[in-house]
Coordinates of C-alpha atoms and ligand atoms in Angstrom, one line a residue:
M1 CA 98.3 130.6 77.0
I2 CA 95.2 128.3 77.0
T3 CA 95.7 124.6 75.7
L4 CA 93.0 122.2 74.8
L5 CA 93.3 118.4 75.6
R6 CA 91.0 117.5 72.7
N7 CA 88.6 114.7 72.3
P8 CA 90.0 111.7 74.6
K9 CA 88.2 108.6 74.4
Q10 CA 87.6 108.5 78.1
I11 CA 88.5 111.0 80.9
I12 CA 88.8 109.4 84.3
S13 CA 88.2 112.4 86.4
I14 CA 88.2 110.7 89.8
D15 CA 85.9 113.7 90.6
S16 CA 85.6 114.1 94.3
N17 CA 83.0 116.7 94.5
G18 CA 85.4 119.0 96.3
K19 CA 86.0 116.5 99.2
N20 CA 89.7 115.8 97.8
C21 CA 89.5 112.2 99.0
K22 CA 87.4 108.9 98.5
R23 CA 86.2 106.7 101.5
G24 CA 85.2 103.3 101.3
K25 CA 82.2 103.0 98.6
E26 CA 83.2 106.3 97.1
M27 CA 86.3 104.8 95.7
H28 CA 84.2 102.9 93.3
D29 CA 83.0 106.1 91.5
I30 CA 86.0 107.1 89.0
G31 CA 83.9 110.2 87.4
L32 CA 84.0 108.7 83.8
L33 CA 83.5 111.3 81.0
L34 CA 82.7 110.8 77.6
E35 CA 83.0 113.1 74.5
H36 CA 84.5 115.7 76.7
S37 CA 87.8 117.9 76.4
I38 CA 89.8 119.8 78.8
L39 CA 91.1 123.5 79.0
L40 CA 94.3 124.4 80.7
E41 CA 95.6 127.6 81.7
N42 CA 98.7 128.6 83.7
G43 CA 99.4 125.0 84.6
K44 CA 96.0 124.5 86.0
I45 CA 92.8 123.0 84.8
K46 CA 90.4 125.9 83.6
S47 CA 87.3 123.8 82.5
I48 CA 86.0 120.6 81.3
I49 CA 83.7 121.2 78.4
H50 CA 81.5 118.9 76.1
N51 CA 83.1 118.3 72.6
S52 CA 80.1 120.1 71.0
E53 CA 81.1 123.2 73.1
I54 CA 84.6 123.5 71.6
E55 CA 85.2 126.9 69.8
N56 CA 88.5 127.8 68.3
S57 CA 88.5 131.1 69.8
Q58 CA 88.9 129.5 73.2
F59 CA 92.5 128.1 73.2
Q60 CA 95.8 128.8 71.6
S61 CA 97.4 125.4 71.5
E62 CA 96.0 121.9 71.5
I63 CA 97.1 118.5 72.3
N64 CA 95.0 115.7 70.1
L65 CA 94.0 112.7 72.5
T66 CA 91.7 111.0 70.0
N67 CA 91.5 107.4 71.1
K68 CA 93.5 108.1 74.2
I69 CA 92.4 107.7 77.6
V70 CA 93.4 110.5 80.2
L71 CA 93.7 110.3 84.0
P72 CA 94.9 112.5 86.8
G73 CA 98.5 112.3 86.9
F74 CA 99.5 109.3 89.1
V75 CA 100.8 110.1 92.7
E76 CA 103.2 107.6 94.2
C77 CA 103.1 108.3 97.9
H78 CA 105.6 105.8 99.4
T79 CA 108.9 105.2 98.1
H80 CA 112.6 104.5 99.4
T81 CA 113.9 105.6 96.0
A82 CA 117.0 107.3 97.4
F83 CA 119.4 104.4 98.1
S84 CA 122.7 103.0 96.5
G85 CA 124.1 99.7 96.4
S86 CA 122.4 96.3 95.6
R87 CA 120.9 93.7 97.8
A88 CA 121.0 90.8 95.2
E89 CA 122.8 88.6 97.5
E90 CA 120.3 88.9 100.3
F91 CA 117.5 88.2 97.6
K92 CA 119.3 84.7 96.9
F93 CA 119.1 84.1 100.9
K94 CA 115.5 84.9 100.7
L95 CA 115.0 82.6 98.0
N96 CA 116.6 79.7 100.1
G97 CA 114.0 80.5 102.9
V98 CA 115.9 83.0 105.0
S99 CA 113.4 85.5 106.2
Y100 CA 113.6 89.3 105.8
E101 CA 113.7 89.8 109.5
D102 CA 116.4 87.3 109.9
I103 CA 118.6 89.0 107.3
S104 CA 118.0 92.2 109.3
K105 CA 119.0 90.5 112.5
R106 CA 122.4 89.2 111.1
G107 CA 123.2 92.8 110.2
G108 CA 121.9 92.8 106.7
G109 CA 118.9 94.6 105.3
I110 CA 118.6 98.4 106.0
T111 CA 122.1 98.5 107.5
N112 CA 123.6 96.9 104.2
T113 CA 122.1 99.9 102.2
M114 CA 123.1 102.2 104.9
N115 CA 126.7 101.2 104.2
A116 CA 126.3 101.7 100.6
V117 CA 124.7 105.3 101.1
R118 CA 127.3 106.4 103.4
N119 CA 130.1 105.5 100.8
S120 CA 128.4 107.2 98.0
S121 CA 129.0 110.9 97.3
F122 CA 126.1 113.5 96.8
D123 CA 127.0 113.5 93.0
E124 CA 126.9 109.5 92.9
L125 CA 123.6 109.5 94.5
I126 CA 122.0 111.9 92.1
K127 CA 123.3 110.1 89.0
L128 CA 122.1 106.8 90.4
I129 CA 118.6 108.0 91.5
K130 CA 117.7 110.4 88.6
P131 CA 117.0 107.5 86.0
R132 CA 114.7 105.9 88.5
I133 CA 112.7 109.0 88.8
D134 CA 112.5 109.2 84.9
Y135 CA 111.1 105.8 84.9
F136 CA 108.3 106.7 87.3
I137 CA 107.7 109.7 85.0
S138 CA 107.4 107.4 82.0
Q139 CA 104.5 105.4 83.8
G140 CA 102.6 108.6 84.4
I141 CA 103.6 109.5 87.9
T142 CA 103.8 113.2 88.4
T143 CA 104.1 113.4 92.1
L144 CA 106.6 111.5 94.0
E145 CA 107.4 110.8 97.7
I146 CA 111.0 109.9 98.6
K147 CA 112.2 109.1 102.1
S148 CA 115.6 109.3 103.6
G149 CA 116.2 106.5 106.1
Y150 CA 119.5 105.0 104.7
G151 CA 121.9 107.5 106.0
L152 CA 121.1 106.8 109.8
S153 CA 123.8 109.6 110.8
F154 CA 123.4 113.3 111.0
Y155 CA 125.8 113.9 108.1
D156 CA 124.3 111.0 105.9
E157 CA 120.5 111.6 106.6
I158 CA 121.0 115.3 105.7
K159 CA 123.0 114.4 102.7
L160 CA 120.2 112.1 101.5
L161 CA 117.6 114.9 102.1
Q162 CA 119.8 117.5 100.3
V163 CA 120.0 114.9 97.4
I164 CA 116.1 114.6 97.2
K165 CA 116.1 118.4 97.3
E166 CA 118.3 118.8 94.5
L167 CA 116.3 116.0 92.3
N168 CA 113.3 117.9 93.0
K169 CA 115.0 120.9 91.4
I170 CA 116.3 119.0 88.2
C171 CA 113.4 116.5 87.8
K172 CA 110.1 117.7 86.1
I173 CA 107.7 116.4 88.7
D174 CA 107.1 117.3 92.3
I175 CA 109.2 115.3 94.7
I176 CA 107.8 115.2 98.3
P177 CA 110.6 114.5 100.8
T178 CA 110.3 112.5 104.1
F179 CA 112.7 112.3 107.1
L180 CA 113.0 108.6 108.0
G181 CA 116.0 108.8 110.3
A182 CA 113.9 106.4 112.5
H183 CA 114.2 103.5 110.1
T184 CA 116.4 101.2 112.3
F185 CA 118.9 101.8 114.9
P186 CA 122.4 102.0 113.2
P187 CA 125.4 99.8 114.4
E188 CA 127.1 102.4 116.3
Y189 CA 124.0 102.7 118.7
K190 CA 123.0 99.2 118.8
N191 CA 123.8 99.3 122.6
D192 CA 122.4 102.6 123.1
N193 CA 119.1 103.2 121.5
D194 CA 118.2 106.2 123.8
K195 CA 121.4 107.9 122.4
Y196 CA 120.2 107.6 118.6
I197 CA 116.7 108.7 119.6
D198 CA 118.3 111.7 121.3
L199 CA 120.1 112.5 117.9
I200 CA 116.9 112.1 115.9
I201 CA 115.0 114.5 118.2
N202 CA 117.3 117.0 119.5
E203 CA 119.5 117.4 116.2
L204 CA 118.0 115.8 113.1
I205 CA 114.4 116.9 113.4
P206 CA 115.0 120.5 114.3
Y207 CA 117.8 120.8 111.5
V208 CA 115.6 119.0 108.9
A209 CA 112.6 121.3 109.9
N210 CA 114.4 124.6 110.2
H211 CA 116.2 123.9 106.6
N212 CA 112.8 122.8 105.0
L213 CA 114.4 119.4 104.1
A214 CA 111.2 117.3 104.6
K215 CA 107.4 117.8 104.7
F216 CA 107.0 114.5 106.9
C217 CA 108.7 112.8 109.7
D218 CA 108.2 108.9 109.3
V219 CA 109.0 106.0 111.8
F220 CA 109.4 102.2 111.3
C221 CA 107.4 100.9 114.1
E222 CA 108.4 97.2 114.3
S223 CA 109.8 94.8 116.9
T224 CA 113.1 95.1 115.1
A225 CA 113.2 98.8 114.8
F226 CA 111.4 101.4 116.9
S227 CA 108.8 100.6 119.7
A228 CA 105.4 102.3 120.1
K229 CA 106.7 104.4 122.8
Q230 CA 109.7 105.5 121.0
T231 CA 107.5 106.3 118.0
E232 CA 105.5 108.6 120.1
I233 CA 108.4 110.4 121.6
I234 CA 109.7 111.1 117.9
F235 CA 106.2 112.1 116.6
K236 CA 105.8 114.6 119.5
E237 CA 109.1 116.3 118.4
A238 CA 108.2 116.0 114.7
V239 CA 104.8 117.8 115.4
K240 CA 106.5 120.4 117.7
N241 CA 108.7 121.2 114.5
G242 CA 105.9 121.5 112.2
L243 CA 106.4 118.2 110.4
K244 CA 103.7 116.0 109.4
L245 CA 103.6 112.3 110.5
K246 CA 103.9 109.1 108.6
L247 CA 104.4 105.8 109.9
H248 CA 105.4 102.3 108.8
T249 CA 103.4 100.0 111.1
E250 CA 101.9 96.5 111.4
Q251 CA 104.1 95.2 108.6
F252 CA 105.4 91.9 110.6
N253 CA 104.1 92.6 114.2
S254 CA 101.4 94.4 115.8
I255 CA 103.1 96.3 118.8
G256 CA 100.9 99.4 119.1
G257 CA 102.2 101.5 116.3
L258 CA 98.9 102.0 114.5
E259 CA 97.2 103.3 117.6
V260 CA 99.8 105.9 118.0
G261 CA 99.5 106.9 114.4
I262 CA 95.9 107.4 114.4
K263 CA 95.8 109.0 117.8
M264 CA 98.3 111.4 116.6
S265 CA 96.5 112.1 113.4
A266 CA 99.3 110.8 111.0
T267 CA 98.6 111.6 107.4
S268 CA 99.0 108.0 106.6
V269 CA 99.8 104.8 108.1
D270 CA 101.6 102.3 105.9
H271 CA 102.0 98.6 105.3
L272 CA 99.2 97.1 107.6
E273 CA 99.8 93.6 106.4
V274 CA 99.1 92.2 109.8
L275 CA 96.3 94.6 110.9
Q276 CA 94.0 92.8 113.2
D277 CA 90.2 92.9 112.6
H278 CA 89.5 95.0 115.7
Q279 CA 92.0 97.8 114.4
I280 CA 90.0 98.2 111.3
E281 CA 87.4 100.1 113.2
L282 CA 90.1 102.9 113.8
F283 CA 89.8 103.7 110.2
K284 CA 85.9 104.3 110.0
T285 CA 86.0 107.9 110.7
S286 CA 89.8 108.6 110.9
D287 CA 91.2 111.3 108.2
T288 CA 94.5 109.2 108.4
T289 CA 94.9 107.6 104.9
A290 CA 95.8 103.5 105.0
V291 CA 98.7 103.3 102.5
L292 CA 98.8 99.5 101.2
L293 CA 102.0 98.3 99.5
P294 CA 101.2 94.8 97.9
G295 CA 104.6 94.7 96.1
V296 CA 106.1 93.9 99.7
S297 CA 103.7 91.2 100.1
F298 CA 104.6 89.8 96.6
F299 CA 108.4 90.4 97.0
L300 CA 108.4 88.7 100.4
D301 CA 105.9 86.3 99.9
Y302 CA 103.7 86.7 102.8
E303 CA 100.3 87.9 103.7
Y304 CA 98.4 90.9 102.0
A305 CA 96.9 94.1 103.8
P306 CA 93.3 93.4 104.2
A307 CA 92.1 96.0 101.6
R308 CA 88.6 94.6 101.2
K309 CA 87.9 95.0 104.8
L310 CA 89.2 98.5 105.1
I311 CA 87.2 99.7 102.2
E312 CA 84.0 98.1 103.6
A313 CA 84.9 99.8 106.8
N314 CA 84.8 103.2 105.2
A315 CA 88.6 103.8 105.2
I316 CA 90.6 106.2 102.8
V317 CA 93.0 103.5 101.0
A318 CA 95.8 104.4 98.8
L319 CA 98.3 102.2 97.1
A320 CA 102.1 102.5 96.3
T321 CA 105.2 100.5 95.3
D322 CA 107.4 101.1 98.5
F323 CA 110.1 100.9 96.1
N324 CA 113.4 100.0 98.1
P325 CA 116.3 97.4 97.7
G326 CA 115.1 95.1 100.4
S327 CA 111.4 94.2 100.7
S328 CA 110.1 95.6 97.5
H329 CA 112.6 95.9 94.7
I330 CA 109.8 97.2 92.3
S331 CA 109.2 100.4 90.6
N332 CA 106.6 99.1 88.1
F333 CA 103.3 100.9 89.2
Q334 CA 101.4 99.0 86.6
L335 CA 102.4 95.6 88.5
I336 CA 101.4 97.1 91.9
M337 CA 98.0 98.1 90.5
S338 CA 97.5 94.6 88.9
L339 CA 98.7 92.9 92.5
A340 CA 95.8 94.9 94.2
A341 CA 93.5 93.8 92.0
I342 CA 94.4 90.0 91.8
K343 CA 95.7 89.5 95.3
M344 CA 93.9 92.2 97.4
K345 CA 90.7 92.0 95.4
M346 CA 90.2 95.6 95.0
T347 CA 88.2 96.8 91.9
I348 CA 89.8 98.4 89.1
E349 CA 87.9 101.7 89.9
E350 CA 89.0 101.3 93.8
I351 CA 92.7 101.1 92.5
L352 CA 92.5 104.1 90.2
S353 CA 91.0 106.1 93.1
A354 CA 93.8 104.8 95.5
V355 CA 96.5 105.8 93.2
T356 CA 95.3 109.3 92.3
I357 CA 93.1 111.1 94.8
N358 CA 93.7 108.9 97.9
A359 CA 97.6 108.8 97.3
A360 CA 97.5 112.5 97.0
K361 CA 95.6 112.6 100.4
A362 CA 98.3 110.5 102.0
L363 CA 100.6 113.4 101.2
D364 CA 98.3 116.0 102.1
I365 CA 98.3 117.6 98.7
S366 CA 94.9 116.4 97.4
E367 CA 93.6 120.2 97.4
S368 CA 95.9 120.7 94.3
V369 CA 96.5 117.3 92.6
G370 CA 94.9 113.7 92.3
S371 CA 91.9 114.3 90.3
I372 CA 90.7 116.2 87.2
E373 CA 88.6 119.1 88.7
I374 CA 88.6 122.8 88.0
G375 CA 91.6 124.8 89.7
K376 CA 93.7 121.6 90.2
N377 CA 97.0 121.4 88.8
A378 CA 97.1 120.3 85.0
D379 CA 98.8 117.0 85.9
F380 CA 97.8 114.1 83.5
S381 CA 98.7 110.6 82.5
V382 CA 97.6 109.6 79.1
F383 CA 97.1 105.8 78.0
D384 CA 96.9 104.1 74.7
A385 CA 94.0 101.7 75.6
I386 CA 90.6 101.0 74.5
D387 CA 89.2 101.1 78.0
Y388 CA 90.7 102.1 81.3
S389 CA 90.6 98.3 82.6
E390 CA 93.3 97.8 80.2
I391 CA 95.8 99.5 82.4
I392 CA 95.4 97.1 85.0
Y393 CA 94.5 94.0 82.9
N394 CA 98.0 94.4 81.2
V395 CA 100.0 93.3 84.0
G396 CA 103.4 95.0 84.3
K397 CA 103.0 96.5 81.0
N398 CA 103.4 100.4 80.6
L399 CA 100.5 101.6 78.4
N400 CA 101.1 105.2 79.6
V401 CA 102.1 107.3 76.3
M402 CA 102.3 110.8 77.7
T403 CA 103.0 112.3 81.1
I404 CA 101.8 116.1 81.4
K405 CA 102.9 118.0 84.5
K406 CA 101.4 121.7 85.3
G407 CA 100.3 121.5 81.4
E408 CA 103.4 120.6 80.1
V409 CA 104.2 117.5 78.3
I410 CA 107.2 116.2 80.3
Y411 CA 107.3 112.5 78.6
E412 CA 106.2 111.0 75.4
A413 CA 106.5 107.5 74.3
Ligands
LIG501 O1 109.1 100.0 103.7 N1 109.7 98.4 106.6 C1 110.9 99.2 106.4 N2 111.3 99.7 105.4 C2 111.3 99.4 104.1 C3 112.2 98.4 103.8 C4 113.7 99.0 103.7 C5 114.6 97.9 103.4 O2 114.6 96.8 103.5 O3 115.7 98.4 102.9 C6 109.9 99.0 103.8 O4 109.5 97.9 103.7
LIG502 FE1 108.5 101.7 103.2

C-alpha cells in the first residue's frame, strides 16, 4: 500500500546528499522543503513530490499534514533508561553542595541504582521502563538507545540486556542495546578491579555477543571508574567479539579516554564537558561522532561541552538526554534541544541535524534513518507549529502531535 503524507507546511528533510551525516558547517543545512508531499511504501520513503504533481492514482491512503511541520523521527542516541529506584535523596545532597563525584565516592551514585536493579525482577523492570519509552515516543523519538550498566554482575547485566531486548519487541520503536558492564566497579570487586575486568572480557562480552544482546560496548573512562588502559583492554575484547564501541569520556577528568576512543574508531565518544582545545583537532577528520549531553551540565550545574569549537573544527556533533537517575534525570528531549541552543550556542538548524542524522550516525544506522531521503525508513515526527524554530523556542514544551514509525502512526496527541 502506498500512503501520501499530504501537504505539510514545512518538510525539514535533513537531506545529507547520501552522505548520511553532517559535519561542521553542513549541520546548518536542514533541507527545508515547502509545498511538497511524501509518498511511503512498505515502511520506506518512496518519493518526495511537489504538491502540483500529486495524482489520486498514486496512493491508496493518506495522512493530511496541512499546517504541520514534518521532520525525520528523532533519534535518541544515549540513555540509561533501564534503571529502577530513585536517587531523590542524593539530589537533595547535591542541592546542598555535595558533588556528584563525592556522592559516588561515598558509595552512592551508580552503586545505589545497582542495588535497586539487582532487587528488581525482570517483570518489574519491564513495567517500570515501558512508560518511559512511551514518553520518548510521544516526543517524536522513533529510535532509542538504552544501555545496561546498573547490574554490574553477570546475572544482573544479562537480566538488564534481556529486559531491553523484550522492550524492543513490545514497543513500537527500534531500541538499540548497549552493554555498559564497565560503568563502575561494583562493591564486591572494589579491592580487586582486575577480577571485574576479567569477568567483563572473559564472560560478559562473549555471552553478550553470542546471544546478540547488544550492538555496542560502552565504558565509563573516568578517574572514579575505568582508566584509559582498562578501557583499551575492554575495547579490544569487544571488537574481537564483533561489538561496536561507544565511550563515556572527558566528563569530569581528561585521563586519556578520548584518545583511546578515537584511535580505536569508536562509533561515538560521549560527554566531552572537559574536552581540551588541543583534543578538538582529533575530530577534524575522524568518523567518530561527538555526542554532547547538555542535560548533564544543567542537572549537575557545571560546564557545557564546547559545541561551537567542535562544529567549527568540522566534527560530527550529535545531542542526547543521557537520561539516567543520577547525572541527568531528564527525559524531556525538547529541553535538551533548548539547552543546546541557549547554553552551548548551537543554532536551531545545527540542533535539528544533531538529533536526527548525526544521532543516527552515533548509532551506526544513518544509512536507514535520520533524514527524509528516498529509500530510508518512513520514520517521522510531526509538529504543530508555524515554523520549525518553534520546537526549540518552546522550552520544555512538547509540540509533537504525531509519531510515525516505518509508515505506521504509533502516537497521536
Ligand atoms: O552518563 N557517567 C556515567 N554514567 C551516567 C550517569 C550514571 C548515574 O549516575 O547513574 C552518565 O552521566
Ligand atoms: Fe551516560
